[in-house]
Short mmCIF file of C-alpha atoms in Angstrom, two decimals:
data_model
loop_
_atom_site.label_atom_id
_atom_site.label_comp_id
_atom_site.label_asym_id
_atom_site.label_seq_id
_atom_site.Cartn_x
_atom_site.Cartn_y
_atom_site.Cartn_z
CA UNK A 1 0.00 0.00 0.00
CA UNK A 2 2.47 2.34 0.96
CA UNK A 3 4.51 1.78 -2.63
CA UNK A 4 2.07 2.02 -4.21
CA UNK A 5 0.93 5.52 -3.13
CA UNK A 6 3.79 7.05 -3.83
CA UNK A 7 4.22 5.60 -7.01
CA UNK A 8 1.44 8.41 -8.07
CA UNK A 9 3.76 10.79 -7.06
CA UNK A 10 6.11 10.01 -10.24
CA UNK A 11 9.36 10.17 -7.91
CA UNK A 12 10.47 6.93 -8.73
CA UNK A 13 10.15 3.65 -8.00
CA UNK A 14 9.92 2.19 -4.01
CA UNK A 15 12.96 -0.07 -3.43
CA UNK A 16 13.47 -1.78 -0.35
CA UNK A 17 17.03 -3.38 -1.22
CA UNK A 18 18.53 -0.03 -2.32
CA UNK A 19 22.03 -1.31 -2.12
CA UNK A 20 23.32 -2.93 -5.53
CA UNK A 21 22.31 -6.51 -6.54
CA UNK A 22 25.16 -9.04 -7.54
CA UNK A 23 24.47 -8.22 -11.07
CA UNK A 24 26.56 -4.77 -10.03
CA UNK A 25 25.86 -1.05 -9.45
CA UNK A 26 22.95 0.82 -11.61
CA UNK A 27 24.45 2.34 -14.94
CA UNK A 28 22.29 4.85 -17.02
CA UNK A 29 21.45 2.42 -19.97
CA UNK A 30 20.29 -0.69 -17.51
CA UNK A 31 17.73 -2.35 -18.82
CA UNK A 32 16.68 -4.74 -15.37
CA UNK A 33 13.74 -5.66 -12.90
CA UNK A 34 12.83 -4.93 -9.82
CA UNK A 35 12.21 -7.86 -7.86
CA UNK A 36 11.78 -8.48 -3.98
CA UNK A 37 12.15 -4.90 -3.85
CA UNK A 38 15.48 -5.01 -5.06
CA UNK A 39 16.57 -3.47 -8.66
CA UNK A 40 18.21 -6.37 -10.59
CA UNK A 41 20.61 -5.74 -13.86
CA UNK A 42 20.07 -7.92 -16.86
CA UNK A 43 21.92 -5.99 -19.54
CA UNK A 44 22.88 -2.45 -20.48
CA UNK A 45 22.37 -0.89 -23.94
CA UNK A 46 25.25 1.20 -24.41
CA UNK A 47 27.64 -1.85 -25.78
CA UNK A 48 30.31 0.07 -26.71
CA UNK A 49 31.20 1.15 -22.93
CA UNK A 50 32.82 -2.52 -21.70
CA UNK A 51 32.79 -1.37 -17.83
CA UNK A 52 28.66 -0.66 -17.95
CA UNK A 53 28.39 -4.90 -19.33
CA UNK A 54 26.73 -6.99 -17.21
CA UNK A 55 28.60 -10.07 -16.56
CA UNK A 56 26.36 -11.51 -13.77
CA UNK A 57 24.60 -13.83 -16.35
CA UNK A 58 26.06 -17.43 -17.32
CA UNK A 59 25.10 -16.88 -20.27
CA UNK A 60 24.95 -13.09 -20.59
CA UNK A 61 22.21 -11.70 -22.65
CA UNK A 62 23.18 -11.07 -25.93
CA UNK A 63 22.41 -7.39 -27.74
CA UNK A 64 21.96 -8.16 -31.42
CA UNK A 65 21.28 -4.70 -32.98
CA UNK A 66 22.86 -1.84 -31.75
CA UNK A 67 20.82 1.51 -30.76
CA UNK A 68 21.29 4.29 -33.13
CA UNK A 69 23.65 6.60 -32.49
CA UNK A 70 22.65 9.52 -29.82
CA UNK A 71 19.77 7.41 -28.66
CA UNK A 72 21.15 7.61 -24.67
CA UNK A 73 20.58 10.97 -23.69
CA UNK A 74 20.53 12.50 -20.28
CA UNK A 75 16.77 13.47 -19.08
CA UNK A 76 17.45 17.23 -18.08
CA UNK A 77 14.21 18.11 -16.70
CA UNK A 78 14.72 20.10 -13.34
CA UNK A 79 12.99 17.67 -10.85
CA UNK A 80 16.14 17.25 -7.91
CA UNK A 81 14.94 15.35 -5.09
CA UNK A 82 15.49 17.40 -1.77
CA UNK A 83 15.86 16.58 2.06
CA UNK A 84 12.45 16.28 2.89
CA UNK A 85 9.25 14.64 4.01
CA UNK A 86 7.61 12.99 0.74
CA UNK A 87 3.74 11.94 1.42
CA UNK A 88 1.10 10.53 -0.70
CA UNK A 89 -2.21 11.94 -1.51
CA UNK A 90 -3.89 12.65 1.47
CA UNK A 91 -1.05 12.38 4.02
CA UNK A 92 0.42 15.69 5.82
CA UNK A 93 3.07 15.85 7.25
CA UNK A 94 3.49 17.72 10.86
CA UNK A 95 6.43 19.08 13.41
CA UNK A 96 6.00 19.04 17.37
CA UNK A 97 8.38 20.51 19.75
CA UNK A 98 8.40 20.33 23.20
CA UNK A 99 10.34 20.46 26.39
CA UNK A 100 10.58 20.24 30.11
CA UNK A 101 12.49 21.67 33.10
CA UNK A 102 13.38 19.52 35.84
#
């Protein structure tokens, strides 16, 4: 439930495993699932960078057409995630402060 609400948000996807997988550290190209909360390489599509190949596999998946050239491109859209309380729909989020003398 709680995933799932703040999936509507369009910050990303809920992981639960955020540390890599044994299938190695997220590159921008990955092509992967997320499974058991946990984001799981299965290839990458830039195949002309060796260090981004995924060599997890026995066999690896095998790329048979290359992309076109230019086709990876950085999204540039100004959407930075910041320190912060993120809440679904509904939720609010409140401070309390409060102290005693003795």
């Amino acid at each position: 439930m709680y995933s799932s609400c703040l999936q509507t948000l369009c910050l990303g996807h809920a992981l639960w495993h955020p540390e890599p997988h044994e299938s190695g550290e997220p590159q921008v190209g990955d092509v992967g699932c997320v499974h058991e909360g946990a984001f799981i390489r299965l290839f990458n599509l830039d195949t002309s960078a060796s260090e981004k190949k995924v060599t997890f596999w026995d066999p690896p998946f095998d790329i048979t057409e290359p992309l076109p050239r230019g086709m990876l491109k950085i999204d540039r859209r100004q959407r930075p995630l910041v320190p912060g309380h993120y809440c679904s729909h509904g939720v609010e989020s409140t401070q309390m402060q409060s102290s005693a003398d003795v």
